Structures are given as structure tokens and as C-alpha cells.
PDB file of C-alpha atoms in Angstrom:
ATOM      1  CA  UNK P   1     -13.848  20.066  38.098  1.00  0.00           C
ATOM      2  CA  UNK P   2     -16.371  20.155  41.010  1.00  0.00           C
ATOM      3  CA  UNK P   3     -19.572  19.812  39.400  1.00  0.00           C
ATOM      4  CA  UNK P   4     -18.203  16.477  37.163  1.00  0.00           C
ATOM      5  CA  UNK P   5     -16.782  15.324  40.584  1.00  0.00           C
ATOM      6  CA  UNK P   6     -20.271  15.740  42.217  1.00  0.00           C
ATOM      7  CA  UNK P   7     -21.692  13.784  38.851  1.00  0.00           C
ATOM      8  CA  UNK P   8     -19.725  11.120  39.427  1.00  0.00           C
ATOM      9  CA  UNK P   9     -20.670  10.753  43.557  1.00  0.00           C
ATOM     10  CA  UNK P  10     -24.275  11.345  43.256  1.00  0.00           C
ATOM     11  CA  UNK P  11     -26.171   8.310  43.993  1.00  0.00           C
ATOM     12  CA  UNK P  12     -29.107   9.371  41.980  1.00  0.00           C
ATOM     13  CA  UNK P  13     -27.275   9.431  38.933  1.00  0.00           C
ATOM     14  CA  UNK P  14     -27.171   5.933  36.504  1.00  0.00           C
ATOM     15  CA  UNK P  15     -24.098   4.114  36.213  1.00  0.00           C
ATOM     16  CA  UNK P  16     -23.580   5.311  32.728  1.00  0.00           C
ATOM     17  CA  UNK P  17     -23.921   9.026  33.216  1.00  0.00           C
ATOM     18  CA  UNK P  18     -21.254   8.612  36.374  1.00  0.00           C
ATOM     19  CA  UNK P  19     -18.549   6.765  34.358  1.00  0.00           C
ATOM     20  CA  UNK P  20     -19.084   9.574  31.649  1.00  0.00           C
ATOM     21  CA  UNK P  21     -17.952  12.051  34.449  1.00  0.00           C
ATOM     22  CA  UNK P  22     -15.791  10.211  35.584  1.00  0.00           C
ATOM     23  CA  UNK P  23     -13.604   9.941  32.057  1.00  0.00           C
ATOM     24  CA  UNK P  24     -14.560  13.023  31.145  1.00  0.00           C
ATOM     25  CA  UNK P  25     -12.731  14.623  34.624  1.00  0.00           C
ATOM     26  CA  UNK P  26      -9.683  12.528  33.811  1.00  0.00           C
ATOM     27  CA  UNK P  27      -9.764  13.506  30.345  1.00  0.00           C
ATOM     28  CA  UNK P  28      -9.894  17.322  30.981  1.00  0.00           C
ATOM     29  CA  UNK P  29      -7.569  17.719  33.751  1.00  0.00           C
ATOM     30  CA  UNK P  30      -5.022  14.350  33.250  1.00  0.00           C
ATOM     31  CA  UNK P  31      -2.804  14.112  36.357  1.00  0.00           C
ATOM     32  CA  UNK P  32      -4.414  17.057  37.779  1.00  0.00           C
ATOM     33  CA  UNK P  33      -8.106  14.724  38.895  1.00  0.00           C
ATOM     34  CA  UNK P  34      -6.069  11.879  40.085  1.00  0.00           C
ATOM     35  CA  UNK P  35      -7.172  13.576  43.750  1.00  0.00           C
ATOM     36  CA  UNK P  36     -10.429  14.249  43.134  1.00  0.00           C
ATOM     37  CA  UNK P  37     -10.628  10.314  41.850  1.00  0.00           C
ATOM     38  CA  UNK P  38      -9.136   8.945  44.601  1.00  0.00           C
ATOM     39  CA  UNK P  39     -11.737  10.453  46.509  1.00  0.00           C
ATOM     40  CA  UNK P  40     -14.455   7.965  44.723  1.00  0.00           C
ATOM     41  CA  UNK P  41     -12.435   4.828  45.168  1.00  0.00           C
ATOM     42  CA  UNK P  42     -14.807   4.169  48.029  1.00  0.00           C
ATOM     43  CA  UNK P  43     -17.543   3.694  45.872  1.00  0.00           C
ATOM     44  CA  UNK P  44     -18.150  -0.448  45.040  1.00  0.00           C
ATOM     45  CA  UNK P  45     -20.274   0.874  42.148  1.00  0.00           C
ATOM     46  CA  UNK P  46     -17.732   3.019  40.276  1.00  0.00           C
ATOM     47  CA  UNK P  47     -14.386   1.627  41.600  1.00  0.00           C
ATOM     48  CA  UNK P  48     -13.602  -0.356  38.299  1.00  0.00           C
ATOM     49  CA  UNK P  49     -13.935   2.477  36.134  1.00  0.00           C
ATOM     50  CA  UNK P  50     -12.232   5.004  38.846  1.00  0.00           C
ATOM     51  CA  UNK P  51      -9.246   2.537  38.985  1.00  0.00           C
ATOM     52  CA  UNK P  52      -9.462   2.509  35.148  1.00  0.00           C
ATOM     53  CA  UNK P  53      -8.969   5.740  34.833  1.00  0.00           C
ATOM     54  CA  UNK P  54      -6.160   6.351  37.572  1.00  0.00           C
ATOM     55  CA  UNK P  55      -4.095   3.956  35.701  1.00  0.00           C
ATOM     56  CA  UNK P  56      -5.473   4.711  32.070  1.00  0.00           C
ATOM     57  CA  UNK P  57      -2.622   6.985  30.855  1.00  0.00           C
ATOM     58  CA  UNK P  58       1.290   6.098  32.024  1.00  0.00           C
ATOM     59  CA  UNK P  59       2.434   9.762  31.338  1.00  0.00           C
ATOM     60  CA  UNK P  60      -0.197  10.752  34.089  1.00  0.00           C
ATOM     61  CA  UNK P  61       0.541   8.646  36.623  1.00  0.00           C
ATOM     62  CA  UNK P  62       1.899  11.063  39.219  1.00  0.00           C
ATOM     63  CA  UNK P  63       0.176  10.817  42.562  1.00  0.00           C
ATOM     64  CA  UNK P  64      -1.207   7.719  41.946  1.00  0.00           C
ATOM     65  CA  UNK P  65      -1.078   5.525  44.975  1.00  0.00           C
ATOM     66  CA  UNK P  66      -0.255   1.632  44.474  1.00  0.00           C
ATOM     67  CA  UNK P  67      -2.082   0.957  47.684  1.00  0.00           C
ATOM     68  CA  UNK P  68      -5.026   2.061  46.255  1.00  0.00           C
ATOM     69  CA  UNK P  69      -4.505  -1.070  43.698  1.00  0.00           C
ATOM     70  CA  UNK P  70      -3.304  -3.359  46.205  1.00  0.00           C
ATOM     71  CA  UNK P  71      -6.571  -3.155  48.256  1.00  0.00           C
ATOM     72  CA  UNK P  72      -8.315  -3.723  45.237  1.00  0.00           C
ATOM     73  CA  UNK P  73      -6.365  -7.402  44.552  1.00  0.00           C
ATOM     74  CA  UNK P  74      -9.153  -8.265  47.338  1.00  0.00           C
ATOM     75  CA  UNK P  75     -12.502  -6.629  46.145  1.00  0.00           C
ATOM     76  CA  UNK P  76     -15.458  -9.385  45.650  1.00  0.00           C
ATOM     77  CA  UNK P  77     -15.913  -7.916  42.105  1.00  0.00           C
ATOM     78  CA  UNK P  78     -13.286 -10.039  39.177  1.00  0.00           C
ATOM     79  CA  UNK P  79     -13.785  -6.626  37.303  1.00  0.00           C
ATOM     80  CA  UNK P  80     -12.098  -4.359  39.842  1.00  0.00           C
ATOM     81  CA  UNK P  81      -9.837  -7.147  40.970  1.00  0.00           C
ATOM     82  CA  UNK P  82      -8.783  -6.840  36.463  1.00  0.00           C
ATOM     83  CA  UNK P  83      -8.512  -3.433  36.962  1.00  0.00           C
ATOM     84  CA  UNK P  84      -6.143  -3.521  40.024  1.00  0.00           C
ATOM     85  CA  UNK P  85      -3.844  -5.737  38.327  1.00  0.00           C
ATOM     86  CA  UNK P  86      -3.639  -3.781  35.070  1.00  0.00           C
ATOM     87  CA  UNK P  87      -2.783  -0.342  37.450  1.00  0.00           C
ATOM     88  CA  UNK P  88      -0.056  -2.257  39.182  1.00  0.00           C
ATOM     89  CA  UNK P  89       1.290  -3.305  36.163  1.00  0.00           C
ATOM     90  CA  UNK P  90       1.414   0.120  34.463  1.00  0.00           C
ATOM     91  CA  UNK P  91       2.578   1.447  37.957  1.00  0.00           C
ATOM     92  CA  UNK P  92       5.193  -0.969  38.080  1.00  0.00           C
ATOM     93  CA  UNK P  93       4.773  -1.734  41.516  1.00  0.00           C
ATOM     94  CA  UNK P  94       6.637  -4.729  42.528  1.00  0.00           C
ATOM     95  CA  UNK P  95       5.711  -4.550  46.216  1.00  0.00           C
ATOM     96  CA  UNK P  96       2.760  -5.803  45.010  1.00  0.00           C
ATOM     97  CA  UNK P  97       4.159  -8.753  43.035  1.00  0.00           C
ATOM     98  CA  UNK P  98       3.693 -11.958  45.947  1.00  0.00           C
ATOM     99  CA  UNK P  99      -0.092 -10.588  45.847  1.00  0.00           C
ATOM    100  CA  UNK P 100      -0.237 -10.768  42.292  1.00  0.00           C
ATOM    101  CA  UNK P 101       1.311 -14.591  42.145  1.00  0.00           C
ATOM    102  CA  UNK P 102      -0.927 -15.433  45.083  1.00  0.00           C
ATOM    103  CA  UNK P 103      -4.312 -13.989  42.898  1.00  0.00           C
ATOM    104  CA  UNK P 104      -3.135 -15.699  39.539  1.00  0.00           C
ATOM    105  CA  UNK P 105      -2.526 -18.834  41.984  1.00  0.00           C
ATOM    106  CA  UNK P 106      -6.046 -18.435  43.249  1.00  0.00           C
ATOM    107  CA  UNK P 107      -7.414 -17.866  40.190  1.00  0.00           C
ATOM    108  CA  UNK P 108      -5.638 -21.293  38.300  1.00  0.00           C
ATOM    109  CA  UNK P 109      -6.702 -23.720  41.451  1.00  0.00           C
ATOM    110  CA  UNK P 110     -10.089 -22.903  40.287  1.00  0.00           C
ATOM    111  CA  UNK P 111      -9.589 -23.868  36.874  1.00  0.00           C
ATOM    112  CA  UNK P 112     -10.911 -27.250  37.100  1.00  0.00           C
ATOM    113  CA  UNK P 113     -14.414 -25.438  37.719  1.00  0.00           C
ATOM    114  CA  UNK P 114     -14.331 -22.930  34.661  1.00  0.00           C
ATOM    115  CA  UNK P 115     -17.307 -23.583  32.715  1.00  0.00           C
ATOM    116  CA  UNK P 116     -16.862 -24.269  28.891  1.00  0.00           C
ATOM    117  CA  UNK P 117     -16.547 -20.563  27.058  1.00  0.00           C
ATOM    118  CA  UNK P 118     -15.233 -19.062  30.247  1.00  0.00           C
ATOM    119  CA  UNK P 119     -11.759 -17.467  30.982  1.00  0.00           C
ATOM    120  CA  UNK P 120      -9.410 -17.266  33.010  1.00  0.00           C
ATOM    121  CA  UNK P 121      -8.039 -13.737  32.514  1.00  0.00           C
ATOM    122  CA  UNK P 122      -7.200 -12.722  35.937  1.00  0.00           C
ATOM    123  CA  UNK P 123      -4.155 -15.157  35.791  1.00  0.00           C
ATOM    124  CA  UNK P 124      -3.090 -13.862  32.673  1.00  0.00           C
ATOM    125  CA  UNK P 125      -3.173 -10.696  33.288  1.00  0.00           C
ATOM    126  CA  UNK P 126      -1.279 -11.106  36.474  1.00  0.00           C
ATOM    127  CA  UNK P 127       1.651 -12.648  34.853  1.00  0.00           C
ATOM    128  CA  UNK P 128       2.033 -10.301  32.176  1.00  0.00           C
ATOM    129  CA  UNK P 129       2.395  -7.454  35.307  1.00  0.00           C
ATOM    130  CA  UNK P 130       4.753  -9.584  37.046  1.00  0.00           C
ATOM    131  CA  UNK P 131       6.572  -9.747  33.576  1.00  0.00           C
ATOM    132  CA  UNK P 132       6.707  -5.988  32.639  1.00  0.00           C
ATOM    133  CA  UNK P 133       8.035  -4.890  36.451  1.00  0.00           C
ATOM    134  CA  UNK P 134      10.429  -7.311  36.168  1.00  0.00           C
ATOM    135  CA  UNK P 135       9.546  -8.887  39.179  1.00  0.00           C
ATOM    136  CA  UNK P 136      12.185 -12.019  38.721  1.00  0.00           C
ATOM    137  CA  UNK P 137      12.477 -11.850  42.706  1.00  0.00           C
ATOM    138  CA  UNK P 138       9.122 -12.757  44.076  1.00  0.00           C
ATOM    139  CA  UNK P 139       8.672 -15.200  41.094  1.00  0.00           C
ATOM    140  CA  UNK P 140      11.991 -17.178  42.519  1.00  0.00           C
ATOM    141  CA  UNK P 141      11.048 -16.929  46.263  1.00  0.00           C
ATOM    142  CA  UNK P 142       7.694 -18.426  44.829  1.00  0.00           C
ATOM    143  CA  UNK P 143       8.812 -21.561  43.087  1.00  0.00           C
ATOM    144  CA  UNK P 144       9.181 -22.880  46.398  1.00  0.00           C
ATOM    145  CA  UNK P 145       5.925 -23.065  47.690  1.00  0.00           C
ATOM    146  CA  UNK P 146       4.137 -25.610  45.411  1.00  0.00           C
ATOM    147  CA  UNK P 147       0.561 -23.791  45.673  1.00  0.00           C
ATOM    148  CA  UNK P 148       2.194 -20.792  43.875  1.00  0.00           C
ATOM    149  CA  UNK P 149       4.663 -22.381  41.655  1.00  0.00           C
ATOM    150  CA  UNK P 150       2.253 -22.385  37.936  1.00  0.00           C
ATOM    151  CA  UNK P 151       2.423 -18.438  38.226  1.00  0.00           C
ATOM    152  CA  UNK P 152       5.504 -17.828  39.399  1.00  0.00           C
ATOM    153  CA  UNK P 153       7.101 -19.960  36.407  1.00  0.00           C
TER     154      UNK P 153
END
């Protein structure tokens, strides 16, 4: 588990032979590497994939820290931002559900600026989580406030 852990950290190594390790650890050991992954959160250049593959499997989801997702809602990068939002929703953390309306809100006030062939996933993909926790709650308390209301709904 060490030496694929050290794989995935070293700078030296390309992107490609990193998220190998990093798939490959989760793959071999399941629940067992969630530490050893949360130790490479840290890492801007790997993040997406380490979230991915925190939150890739629901039967190994023990020890997996919602925080860690939560702090992602905020990362500069729309990939680990998809990633976050995808963990929380196979988490089924709800604490996280006013972040998730306020990203999707976020997201949709930019619509008018989405170039022809673009998407806007992020918004999508936050409603869906807010659908499969079940978050009713934060959806209501967010109909009120009209910059949040096309999510929440």
C-alpha cells in the first residue's frame, strides 16, 4: 500500500501514472485506502480523481469524511467542484445541502454567458444530490430567497 501511495504523491511522476495508483490503491484495499487517500486530498493536481475514488464505491464508504467534499464545493477547478457534489450525494450528506443550492444557484446566474455547445452540469448534478438525500428542508428554507429559488424548486 506504501509504495502505490508514494506513486501517487511523487511530483515527478505524470498525471496519468498517479491516477493509475491512485485507482489501483482503492481498488486493492476498498475501504481500507480511504486514509491513505485522504492524505492526497491536498494535492490541486490529483484531488478530482482522489475525491473520485473516495466516493467511487457506496459499500466502501466508511471513514469517508463529508468535509472533505464540502471544502471541495469551493475549489477553482469545475472538475473537482463535479466531483464534490457527486461524493456528497453518494454520502448523503445533507449538511451540505444550502451549499449545494447556493453552487447550482451560482452556476444558473451564469447561464446567460454559456457559450453555444457548453453545459451546465454542475447545476444538474447538484439537484439530483439534493434529490437522492432527500433534502426537502433546505430546498423549502430556500424558496425564500429569490437568488436561490431555480434550484431549490
Amino acid at each position: 500500500m506504501a509504495k502505490l501511495l508514494m506513486e501517487a504523491a511523487k511530483e515527478s511522476a505524470p498525471l496519468y501514472g498517479k491516477v493509475a495508483a491512485i485507482f489501483t490503491l482503492k481498488q486493492l484495499f476498498g475501504a481500507a485506502a480511504n486514509g491513505q487517500l485522504l492524505e492526497l486530498v491536498e494535492d490541486a493536481e490529483i484531488r478530482e480523481f482522489v475525491l473520485r475514488a473516495l466516493a467511487d464505491r457506496k459499500a466502501e464508504l466508511a471513514g469517508v469524511p463529508g468535509a472533505v467534499f464540502q471544502r471541495a464545493l469551493a475549489d477553482q477547478n469545475p472538475r473537482v467542484r463535479l466531483q464534490a457534489v457527486v461524493g456528497l450525494r453518494r454520502l448523503k450528506a445533507k449538511s451540505a445541502a444550502l451549499e449545494l443550492i447556493k453552487l447550482a444557484a451560482a452556476d444558473w446566474a451564469q447561464q446567460k454567458e454559456v457559450k453555444e455547445g457548453e453545459q451546465l452540469i454542475l447545476p444538474h448534478h447538484a439537484v439530483r444530490a439534493l434529490a437522492a438525500m432527500g433534502a426537502w428542508e433546505a430546498c423549502l428554507v430556500a424558496v425564500d430567497d429569490p437568488q436561490l429559488r431555480t434550484p431549490a424548486l
